[in-house]
Amino acid sequence: MYEGVVQDLIDELGRLPGVGPKSAQRIAFHLLQADPADVRRLADVLIEVKDKVKFCSICFNVAEDDQCRICRDPRRDPAVLCVVEEYKDVVAIERTREFRGRYHVLGGAISPIDGIGPEQLHIRELLARLGGGDGAEVSEVILATDPNLEGEATATYLIRMLSPLGLRVTRLASGLPVGGDLEYADEVTLGRAFVGRQAAQ
């Protein structure tokens, strides 16, 4: 335990995701030793990001305007919509340079243990989007939820909700990672790899 404001800083840093008590202490002492101009610049950026950044009115991705750059881009294919849990998933998919459609960010996954049900996510907005207006041209919805219990529950729920709309609903393929060993693969991953097997080329 440290005195006053130093402990307050450690406590606040420790509330950040992925930052434990030791990391929070290390960051706090780094900031104490840093040049005041660098610390001020960091503080200014934190305040600016809270003031300027909001969520896209169409897909709920992070944006500085009413719509994000992906929704505004006329080169993106409006017929293919990729549904992801979080906006960081958009960044991961964009890094592959394989997807040229548009996105819908749910804002999480169904998790009854954490008190998160369908009504806490942007599922209602997704259905409204697909039911008319912007979504009238969508022909395929790709469900790109995480391959864990919550992601599977969310995908199953969405499949049930989307099937009456007559759209093509697909899931991301999953299976063995490149460079991995069969003996270390869990049963679900190995099972998915068999189901999603492809013709040898």
GROMACS .gro file of N, CA and C in nm, residues 2-147:
model
  438
    2TYR      N    1   0.051   0.218  -0.088
    2TYR     CA    2   0.124   0.344  -0.098
    2TYR      C    3   0.034   0.457  -0.051
    3GLU      N    4   0.092   0.573  -0.038
    3GLU     CA    5   0.015   0.686   0.013
    3GLU      C    6  -0.070   0.753  -0.092
    4GLY      N    7  -0.186   0.795  -0.051
    4GLY     CA    8  -0.274   0.882  -0.126
    4GLY      C    9  -0.286   0.859  -0.275
    5VAL      N   10  -0.245   0.960  -0.351
    5VAL     CA   11  -0.268   0.965  -0.495
    5VAL      C   12  -0.194   0.854  -0.569
    6VAL      N   13  -0.080   0.809  -0.519
    6VAL     CA   14  -0.007   0.700  -0.585
    6VAL      C   15  -0.089   0.572  -0.578
    7GLN      N   16  -0.146   0.543  -0.462
    7GLN     CA   17  -0.231   0.424  -0.448
    7GLN      C   18  -0.357   0.439  -0.532
    8ASP      N   19  -0.412   0.560  -0.539
    8ASP     CA   20  -0.531   0.584  -0.624
    8ASP      C   21  -0.500   0.551  -0.770
    9LEU      N   22  -0.380   0.593  -0.816
    9LEU     CA   23  -0.338   0.566  -0.953
    9LEU      C   24  -0.325   0.415  -0.976
   10ILE      N   25  -0.261   0.345  -0.883
   10ILE     CA   26  -0.245   0.199  -0.895
   10ILE      C   27  -0.381   0.131  -0.898
   11ASP      N   28  -0.472   0.175  -0.812
   11ASP     CA   29  -0.607   0.116  -0.807
   11ASP      C   30  -0.681   0.137  -0.939
   12GLU      N   31  -0.673   0.259  -0.994
   12GLU     CA   32  -0.742   0.289  -1.120
   12GLU      C   33  -0.683   0.208  -1.236
   13LEU      N   34  -0.550   0.198  -1.241
   13LEU     CA   35  -0.485   0.120  -1.347
   13LEU      C   36  -0.521  -0.028  -1.333
   14GLY      N   37  -0.533  -0.075  -1.211
   14GLY     CA   38  -0.568  -0.215  -1.185
   14GLY      C   39  -0.709  -0.250  -1.228
   15ARG      N   40  -0.793  -0.151  -1.251
   15ARG     CA   41  -0.930  -0.177  -1.299
   15ARG      C   42  -0.935  -0.201  -1.449
   16LEU      N   43  -0.826  -0.171  -1.520
   16LEU     CA   44  -0.821  -0.193  -1.665
   16LEU      C   45  -0.815  -0.342  -1.695
   17PRO      N   46  -0.879  -0.388  -1.803
   17PRO     CA   47  -0.876  -0.530  -1.836
   17PRO      C   48  -0.734  -0.579  -1.866
   18GLY      N   49  -0.698  -0.691  -1.810
   18GLY     CA   50  -0.567  -0.750  -1.836
   18GLY      C   51  -0.454  -0.690  -1.755
   19VAL      N   52  -0.486  -0.594  -1.668
   19VAL     CA   53  -0.383  -0.531  -1.584
   19VAL      C   54  -0.403  -0.577  -1.441
   20GLY      N   55  -0.310  -0.660  -1.393
   20GLY     CA   56  -0.315  -0.708  -1.256
   20GLY      C   57  -0.248  -0.610  -1.162
   21PRO      N   58  -0.246  -0.642  -1.032
   21PRO     CA   59  -0.186  -0.551  -0.933
   21PRO      C   60  -0.039  -0.518  -0.960
   22LYS      N   61   0.039  -0.619  -0.999
   22LYS     CA   62   0.182  -0.596  -1.026
   22LYS      C   63   0.201  -0.506  -1.148
   23SER      N   64   0.126  -0.534  -1.254
   23SER     CA   65   0.135  -0.452  -1.376
   23SER      C   66   0.090  -0.309  -1.348
   24ALA      N   67  -0.016  -0.294  -1.269
   24ALA     CA   68  -0.067  -0.160  -1.235
   24ALA      C   69   0.041  -0.081  -1.160
   25GLN      N   70   0.109  -0.148  -1.067
   25GLN     CA   71   0.216  -0.083  -0.991
   25GLN      C   72   0.331  -0.043  -1.082
   26ARG      N   73   0.367  -0.133  -1.176
   26ARG     CA   74   0.477  -0.106  -1.269
   26ARG      C   75   0.444   0.013  -1.360
   27ILE      N   76   0.320   0.018  -1.411
   27ILE     CA   77   0.278   0.129  -1.498
   27ILE      C   78   0.277   0.260  -1.418
   28ALA      N   79   0.225   0.253  -1.295
   28ALA     CA   80   0.218   0.374  -1.211
   28ALA      C   81   0.357   0.433  -1.188
   29PHE      N   82   0.454   0.347  -1.157
   29PHE     CA   83   0.589   0.398  -1.131
   29PHE      C   84   0.658   0.443  -1.259
   30HIS      N   85   0.621   0.382  -1.371
   30HIS     CA   86   0.673   0.431  -1.499
   30HIS      C   87   0.622   0.574  -1.524
   31LEU      N   88   0.493   0.596  -1.497
   31LEU     CA   89   0.435   0.729  -1.517
   31LEU      C   90   0.496   0.832  -1.422
   32LEU      N   91   0.527   0.790  -1.299
   32LEU     CA   92   0.589   0.881  -1.203
   32LEU      C   93   0.729   0.926  -1.249
   33GLN      N   94   0.799   0.834  -1.318
   33GLN     CA   95   0.935   0.866  -1.363
   33GLN      C   96   0.938   0.929  -1.502
   34ALA      N   97   0.826   0.925  -1.573
   34ALA     CA   98   0.821   0.977  -1.710
   34ALA      C   99   0.827   1.129  -1.712
   35ASP      N  100   0.863   1.181  -1.827
   35ASP     CA  101   0.865   1.325  -1.848
   35ASP      C  102   0.723   1.380  -1.833
   36PRO      N  103   0.704   1.490  -1.761
   36PRO     CA  104   0.569   1.546  -1.742
   36PRO      C  105   0.494   1.573  -1.873
   37ALA      N  106   0.568   1.612  -1.977
   37ALA     CA  107   0.504   1.639  -2.108
   37ALA      C  108   0.444   1.511  -2.167
   38ASP      N  109   0.514   1.397  -2.149
   38ASP     CA  110   0.463   1.269  -2.199
   38ASP      C  111   0.336   1.228  -2.124
   39VAL      N  112   0.336   1.248  -1.993
   39VAL     CA  113   0.219   1.213  -1.911
   39VAL      C  114   0.101   1.302  -1.947
   40ARG      N  115   0.129   1.430  -1.969
   40ARG     CA  116   0.023   1.524  -2.008
   40ARG      C  117  -0.037   1.487  -2.143
   41ARG      N  118   0.051   1.446  -2.237
   41ARG     CA  119   0.004   1.404  -2.370
   41ARG      C  120  -0.087   1.281  -2.358
   42LEU      N  121  -0.049   1.185  -2.273
   42LEU     CA  122  -0.132   1.066  -2.250
   42LEU      C  123  -0.268   1.105  -2.191
   43ALA      N  124  -0.265   1.194  -2.092
   43ALA     CA  125  -0.389   1.240  -2.029
   43ALA      C  126  -0.479   1.311  -2.131
   44ASP      N  127  -0.418   1.394  -2.216
   44ASP     CA  128  -0.494   1.467  -2.319
   44ASP      C  129  -0.560   1.370  -2.418
   45VAL      N  130  -0.485   1.267  -2.457
   45VAL     CA  131  -0.539   1.169  -2.552
   45VAL      C  132  -0.655   1.091  -2.489
   46LEU      N  133  -0.642   1.055  -2.361
   46LEU     CA  134  -0.750   0.983  -2.291
   46LEU      C  135  -0.878   1.068  -2.286
   47ILE      N  136  -0.862   1.195  -2.255
   47ILE     CA  137  -0.978   1.285  -2.250
   47ILE      C  138  -1.037   1.304  -2.389
   48GLU      N  139  -0.949   1.322  -2.489
   48GLU     CA  140  -0.995   1.343  -2.626
   48GLU      C  141  -1.071   1.223  -2.681
   49VAL      N  142  -1.020   1.102  -2.650
   49VAL     CA  143  -1.086   0.981  -2.701
   49VAL      C  144  -1.226   0.967  -2.640
   50LYS      N  145  -1.241   1.005  -2.513
   50LYS     CA  146  -1.373   0.998  -2.451
   50LYS      C  147  -1.468   1.103  -2.508
   51ASP      N  148  -1.412   1.219  -2.546
   51ASP     CA  149  -1.494   1.327  -2.601
   51ASP      C  150  -1.535   1.301  -2.746
   52LYS      N  151  -1.442   1.246  -2.827
   52LYS     CA  152  -1.464   1.237  -2.972
   52LYS      C  153  -1.519   1.103  -3.021
   53VAL      N  154  -1.478   0.995  -2.958
   53VAL     CA  155  -1.513   0.863  -3.012
   53VAL      C  156  -1.651   0.820  -2.963
   54LYS      N  157  -1.731   0.773  -3.057
   54LYS     CA  158  -1.864   0.722  -3.025
   54LYS      C  159  -1.883   0.593  -3.103
   55PHE      N  160  -2.004   0.545  -3.112
   55PHE     CA  161  -2.030   0.420  -3.184
   55PHE      C  162  -2.114   0.448  -3.308
   56CYS      N  163  -2.080   0.379  -3.415
   56CYS     CA  164  -2.148   0.396  -3.544
   56CYS      C  165  -2.298   0.371  -3.528
   57SER      N  166  -2.378   0.458  -3.586
   57SER     CA  167  -2.524   0.446  -3.575
   57SER      C  168  -2.580   0.328  -3.654
   58ILE      N  169  -2.498   0.272  -3.744
   58ILE     CA  170  -2.543   0.159  -3.826
   58ILE      C  171  -2.494   0.026  -3.770
   59CYS      N  172  -2.361   0.015  -3.751
   59CYS     CA  173  -2.303  -0.116  -3.716
   59CYS      C  174  -2.251  -0.125  -3.572
   60PHE      N  175  -2.244  -0.013  -3.500
   60PHE     CA  176  -2.196  -0.007  -3.361
   60PHE      C  177  -2.045  -0.029  -3.347
   61ASN      N  178  -1.971  -0.010  -3.457
   61ASN     CA  179  -1.825  -0.009  -3.450
   61ASN      C  180  -1.783   0.127  -3.394
   62VAL      N  181  -1.659   0.140  -3.347
   62VAL     CA  182  -1.613   0.270  -3.298
   62VAL      C  183  -1.601   0.366  -3.416
   63ALA      N  184  -1.635   0.491  -3.391
   63ALA     CA  185  -1.634   0.592  -3.498
   63ALA      C  186  -1.615   0.731  -3.437
   64GLU      N  187  -1.564   0.822  -3.518
   64GLU     CA  188  -1.555   0.962  -3.475
   64GLU      C  189  -1.669   1.044  -3.533
   65ASP      N  190  -1.738   0.988  -3.633
   65ASP     CA  191  -1.855   1.053  -3.692
   65ASP      C  192  -1.978   0.969  -3.660
   66ASP      N  193  -2.091   1.007  -3.715
   66ASP     CA  194  -2.214   0.931  -3.692
   66ASP      C  195  -2.202   0.789  -3.747
   67GLN      N  196  -2.129   0.775  -3.859
   67GLN     CA  197  -2.105   0.643  -3.918
   67GLN      C  198  -1.955   0.617  -3.924
   68CYS      N  199  -1.918   0.488  -3.908
   68CYS     CA  200  -1.776   0.452  -3.915
   68CYS      C  201  -1.729   0.455  -4.061
   69ARG      N  202  -1.598   0.449  -4.081
   69ARG     CA  203  -1.541   0.456  -4.216
   69ARG      C  204  -1.583   0.336  -4.301
   70ILE      N  205  -1.606   0.220  -4.239
   70ILE     CA  206  -1.645   0.100  -4.316
   70ILE      C  207  -1.787   0.116  -4.369
   71CYS      N  208  -1.879   0.165  -4.288
   71CYS     CA  209  -2.017   0.187  -4.333
   71CYS      C  210  -2.026   0.296  -4.439
   72ARG      N  211  -1.934   0.393  -4.433
   72ARG     CA  212  -1.933   0.501  -4.532
   72ARG      C  213  -1.865   0.462  -4.662
   73ASP      N  214  -1.788   0.354  -4.663
   73ASP     CA  215  -1.708   0.316  -4.779
   73ASP      C  216  -1.795   0.252  -4.887
   74PRO      N  217  -1.813   0.318  -5.003
   74PRO     CA  218  -1.899   0.264  -5.109
   74PRO      C  219  -1.841   0.139  -5.176
   75ARG      N  220  -1.712   0.113  -5.153
   75ARG     CA  221  -1.648  -0.005  -5.214
   75ARG      C  222  -1.679  -0.134  -5.138
   76ARG      N  223  -1.732  -0.122  -5.015
   76ARG     CA  224  -1.764  -0.242  -4.937
   76ARG      C  225  -1.890  -0.307  -4.991
   77ASP      N  226  -1.893  -0.440  -4.990
   77ASP     CA  227  -2.007  -0.517  -5.043
   77ASP      C  228  -2.122  -0.516  -4.942
   78PRO      N  229  -2.233  -0.449  -4.975
   78PRO     CA  230  -2.345  -0.442  -4.880
   78PRO      C  231  -2.424  -0.572  -4.871
   79ALA      N  232  -2.397  -0.668  -4.960
   79ALA     CA  233  -2.472  -0.794  -4.961
   79ALA      C  234  -2.422  -0.894  -4.856
   80VAL      N  235  -2.302  -0.870  -4.801
   80VAL     CA  236  -2.244  -0.962  -4.704
   80VAL      C  237  -2.221  -0.888  -4.572
   81LEU      N  238  -2.281  -0.941  -4.466
   81LEU     CA  239  -2.273  -0.877  -4.336
   81LEU      C  240  -2.208  -0.974  -4.237
   82CYS      N  241  -2.101  -0.929  -4.174
   82CYS     CA  242  -2.029  -1.011  -4.076
   82CYS      C  243  -2.067  -0.964  -3.936
   83VAL      N  244  -2.121  -1.056  -3.857
   83VAL     CA  245  -2.163  -1.024  -3.720
   83VAL      C  246  -2.054  -1.066  -3.623
   84VAL      N  247  -2.003  -0.970  -3.545
   84VAL     CA  248  -1.897  -0.997  -3.448
   84VAL      C  249  -1.942  -0.956  -3.308
   85GLU      N  250  -1.870  -1.005  -3.209
   85GLU     CA  251  -1.906  -0.972  -3.071
   85GLU      C  252  -1.860  -0.832  -3.032
   86GLU      N  253  -1.734  -0.800  -3.058
   86GLU     CA  254  -1.676  -0.673  -3.013
   86GLU      C  255  -1.611  -0.600  -3.130
   87TYR      N  256  -1.591  -0.469  -3.114
   87TYR     CA  257  -1.528  -0.391  -3.221
   87TYR      C  258  -1.383  -0.429  -3.243
   88LYS      N  259  -1.318  -0.488  -3.143
   88LYS     CA  260  -1.179  -0.534  -3.164
   88LYS      C  261  -1.177  -0.652  -3.262
   89ASP      N  262  -1.289  -0.725  -3.274
   89ASP     CA  263  -1.299  -0.834  -3.371
   89ASP      C  264  -1.298  -0.780  -3.514
   90VAL      N  265  -1.355  -0.661  -3.532
   90VAL     CA  266  -1.353  -0.596  -3.664
   90VAL      C  267  -1.209  -0.573  -3.707
   91VAL      N  268  -1.128  -0.524  -3.614
   91VAL     CA  269  -0.986  -0.497  -3.643
   91VAL      C  270  -0.915  -0.627  -3.682
   92ALA      N  271  -0.942  -0.735  -3.607
   92ALA     CA  272  -0.877  -0.864  -3.636
   92ALA      C  273  -0.914  -0.914  -3.775
   93ILE      N  274  -1.041  -0.902  -3.813
   93ILE     CA  275  -1.085  -0.948  -3.946
   93ILE      C  276  -1.030  -0.857  -4.055
   94GLU      N  277  -1.029  -0.728  -4.031
   94GLU     CA  278  -0.976  -0.633  -4.130
   94GLU      C  279  -0.829  -0.660  -4.158
   95ARG      N  280  -0.755  -0.704  -4.056
   95ARG     CA  281  -0.612  -0.732  -4.073
   95ARG      C  282  -0.587  -0.844  -4.175
   96THR      N  283  -0.683  -0.935  -4.192
   96THR     CA  284  -0.665  -1.046  -4.287
   96THR      C  285  -0.674  -0.998  -4.431
   97ARG      N  286  -0.741  -0.886  -4.456
   97ARG     CA  287  -0.765  -0.831  -4.591
   97ARG      C  288  -0.843  -0.929  -4.680
   98GLU      N  289  -0.920  -1.018  -4.618
   98GLU     CA  290  -0.998  -1.118  -4.692
   98GLU      C  291  -1.145  -1.080  -4.702
   99PHE      N  292  -1.194  -0.999  -4.610
   99PHE     CA  293  -1.337  -0.968  -4.605
   99PHE      C  294  -1.363  -0.829  -4.660
  100ARG      N  295  -1.455  -0.818  -4.756
  100ARG     CA  296  -1.485  -0.689  -4.818
  100ARG      C  297  -1.630  -0.645  -4.797
  101GLY      N  298  -1.697  -0.710  -4.704
  101GLY     CA  299  -1.836  -0.674  -4.676
  101GLY      C  300  -1.846  -0.571  -4.565
  102ARG      N  301  -1.958  -0.573  -4.495
  102ARG     CA  302  -1.981  -0.480  -4.384
  102ARG      C  303  -1.999  -0.557  -4.254
  103TYR      N  304  -2.009  -0.486  -4.144
  103TYR     CA  305  -2.011  -0.548  -4.012
  103TYR      C  306  -2.134  -0.510  -3.931
  104HIS      N  307  -2.158  -0.592  -3.827
  104HIS     CA  308  -2.252  -0.556  -3.721
  104HIS      C  309  -2.190  -0.602  -3.590
  105VAL      N  310  -2.167  -0.508  -3.498
  105VAL     CA  311  -2.103  -0.538  -3.370
  105VAL      C  312  -2.212  -0.555  -3.263
  106LEU      N  313  -2.215  -0.674  -3.202
  106LEU     CA  314  -2.319  -0.705  -3.103
  106LEU      C  315  -2.296  -0.635  -2.970
  107GLY      N  316  -2.170  -0.608  -2.937
  107GLY     CA  317  -2.140  -0.548  -2.807
  107GLY      C  318  -2.124  -0.650  -2.697
  108GLY      N  319  -2.092  -0.774  -2.733
  108GLY     CA  320  -2.072  -0.880  -2.635
  108GLY      C  321  -2.131  -1.011  -2.683
  109ALA      N  322  -2.146  -1.104  -2.589
  109ALA     CA  323  -2.203  -1.235  -2.619
  109ALA      C  324  -2.301  -1.274  -2.510
  110ILE      N  325  -2.395  -1.360  -2.543
  110ILE     CA  326  -2.492  -1.407  -2.445
  110ILE      C  327  -2.419  -1.485  -2.336
  111SER      N  328  -2.438  -1.443  -2.212
  111SER     CA  329  -2.372  -1.507  -2.097
  111SER      C  330  -2.461  -1.494  -1.975
  112PRO      N  331  -2.550  -1.593  -1.954
  112PRO     CA  332  -2.642  -1.586  -1.839
  112PRO      C  333  -2.570  -1.570  -1.705
  113ILE      N  334  -2.452  -1.628  -1.691
  113ILE     CA  335  -2.376  -1.618  -1.566
  113ILE      C  336  -2.341  -1.473  -1.536
  114ASP      N  337  -2.310  -1.397  -1.641
  114ASP     CA  338  -2.276  -1.255  -1.625
  114ASP      C  339  -2.397  -1.164  -1.637
  115GLY      N  340  -2.516  -1.224  -1.648
  115GLY     CA  341  -2.638  -1.145  -1.660
  115GLY      C  342  -2.656  -1.078  -1.794
  116ILE      N  343  -2.593  -1.134  -1.900
  116ILE     CA  344  -2.605  -1.077  -2.034
  116ILE      C  345  -2.695  -1.167  -2.118
  117GLY      N  346  -2.809  -1.114  -2.153
  117GLY     CA  347  -2.902  -1.185  -2.240
  117GLY      C  348  -2.910  -1.115  -2.375
  118PRO      N  349  -2.990  -1.168  -2.466
  118PRO     CA  350  -3.004  -1.108  -2.599
  118PRO      C  351  -3.044  -0.960  -2.596
  119GLU      N  352  -3.122  -0.922  -2.496
  119GLU     CA  353  -3.170  -0.783  -2.488
  119GLU      C  354  -3.059  -0.684  -2.452
  120GLN      N  355  -2.947  -0.733  -2.398
  120GLN     CA  356  -2.834  -0.645  -2.367
  120GLN      C  357  -2.741  -0.624  -2.487
  121LEU      N  358  -2.765  -0.700  -2.593
  121LEU     CA  359  -2.680  -0.692  -2.712
  121LEU      C  360  -2.753  -0.618  -2.824
  122HIS      N  361  -2.683  -0.589  -2.933
  122HIS     CA  362  -2.744  -0.516  -3.046
  122HIS      C  363  -2.809  -0.613  -3.145
  123ILE      N  364  -2.886  -0.709  -3.090
  123ILE     CA  365  -2.953  -0.808  -3.175
  123ILE      C  366  -3.080  -0.748  -3.235
  124ARG      N  367  -3.153  -0.671  -3.156
  124ARG     CA  368  -3.274  -0.606  -3.206
  124ARG      C  369  -3.241  -0.515  -3.324
  125GLU      N  370  -3.130  -0.442  -3.311
  125GLU     CA  371  -3.087  -0.352  -3.418
  125GLU      C  372  -3.044  -0.431  -3.543
  126LEU      N  373  -2.983  -0.547  -3.521
  126LEU     CA  374  -2.944  -0.634  -3.633
  126LEU      C  375  -3.068  -0.679  -3.710
  127LEU      N  376  -3.169  -0.725  -3.637
  127LEU     CA  377  -3.292  -0.772  -3.702
  127LEU      C  378  -3.362  -0.657  -3.775
  128ALA      N  379  -3.361  -0.539  -3.716
  128ALA     CA  380  -3.421  -0.422  -3.782
  128ALA      C  381  -3.343  -0.387  -3.908
  129ARG      N  382  -3.213  -0.399  -3.899
  129ARG     CA  383  -3.125  -0.368  -4.013
  129ARG      C  384  -3.149  -0.465  -4.128
  130LEU      N  385  -3.171  -0.591  -4.096
  130LEU     CA  386  -3.194  -0.692  -4.199
  130LEU      C  387  -3.337  -0.691  -4.251
  131GLY      N  388  -3.427  -0.638  -4.170
  131GLY     CA  389  -3.568  -0.639  -4.207
  131GLY      C  390  -3.608  -0.533  -4.308
  132GLY      N  391  -3.521  -0.439  -4.333
  132GLY     CA  392  -3.555  -0.333  -4.429
  132GLY      C  393  -3.451  -0.225  -4.429
  133GLY      N  394  -3.468  -0.128  -4.513
  133GLY     CA  395  -3.374  -0.015  -4.520
  133GLY      C  396  -3.236  -0.061  -4.559
  134ASP      N  397  -3.140  -0.037  -4.470
  134ASP     CA  398  -2.999  -0.068  -4.499
  134ASP      C  399  -2.977  -0.216  -4.527
  135GLY      N  400  -3.053  -0.305  -4.458
  135GLY     CA  401  -3.029  -0.449  -4.472
  135GLY      C  402  -3.105  -0.515  -4.585
  136ALA      N  403  -3.184  -0.439  -4.660
  136ALA     CA  404  -3.267  -0.497  -4.767
  136ALA      C  405  -3.182  -0.566  -4.872
  137GLU      N  406  -3.056  -0.523  -4.888
  137GLU     CA  407  -2.972  -0.581  -4.991
  137GLU      C  408  -2.883  -0.695  -4.940
  138VAL      N  409  -2.888  -0.726  -4.809
  138VAL     CA  410  -2.804  -0.831  -4.751
  138VAL      C  411  -2.853  -0.968  -4.795
  139SER      N  412  -2.763  -1.050  -4.848
  139SER     CA  413  -2.798  -1.185  -4.889
  139SER      C  414  -2.730  -1.292  -4.803
  140GLU      N  415  -2.619  -1.254  -4.736
  140GLU     CA  416  -2.549  -1.349  -4.649
  140GLU      C  417  -2.508  -1.282  -4.520
  141VAL      N  418  -2.530  -1.354  -4.410
  141VAL     CA  419  -2.486  -1.309  -4.278
  141VAL      C  420  -2.384  -1.410  -4.228
  142ILE      N  421  -2.263  -1.361  -4.201
  142ILE     CA  422  -2.156  -1.446  -4.148
  142ILE      C  423  -2.150  -1.426  -3.997
  143LEU      N  424  -2.167  -1.534  -3.922
  143LEU     CA  425  -2.159  -1.526  -3.776
  143LEU      C  426  -2.014  -1.553  -3.735
  144ALA      N  427  -1.947  -1.451  -3.686
  144ALA     CA  428  -1.806  -1.462  -3.648
  144ALA      C  429  -1.792  -1.443  -3.498
  145THR      N  430  -1.869  -1.522  -3.422
  145THR     CA  431  -1.859  -1.516  -3.276
  145THR      C  432  -1.741  -1.600  -3.229
  146ASP      N  433  -1.698  -1.575  -3.106
  146ASP     CA  434  -1.583  -1.649  -3.051
  146ASP      C  435  -1.617  -1.798  -3.037
  147PRO      N  436  -1.517  -1.886  -3.057
  147PRO     CA  437  -1.542  -2.030  -3.045
  147PRO      C  438  -1.537  -2.076  -2.900
   0.00000   0.00000   0.00000
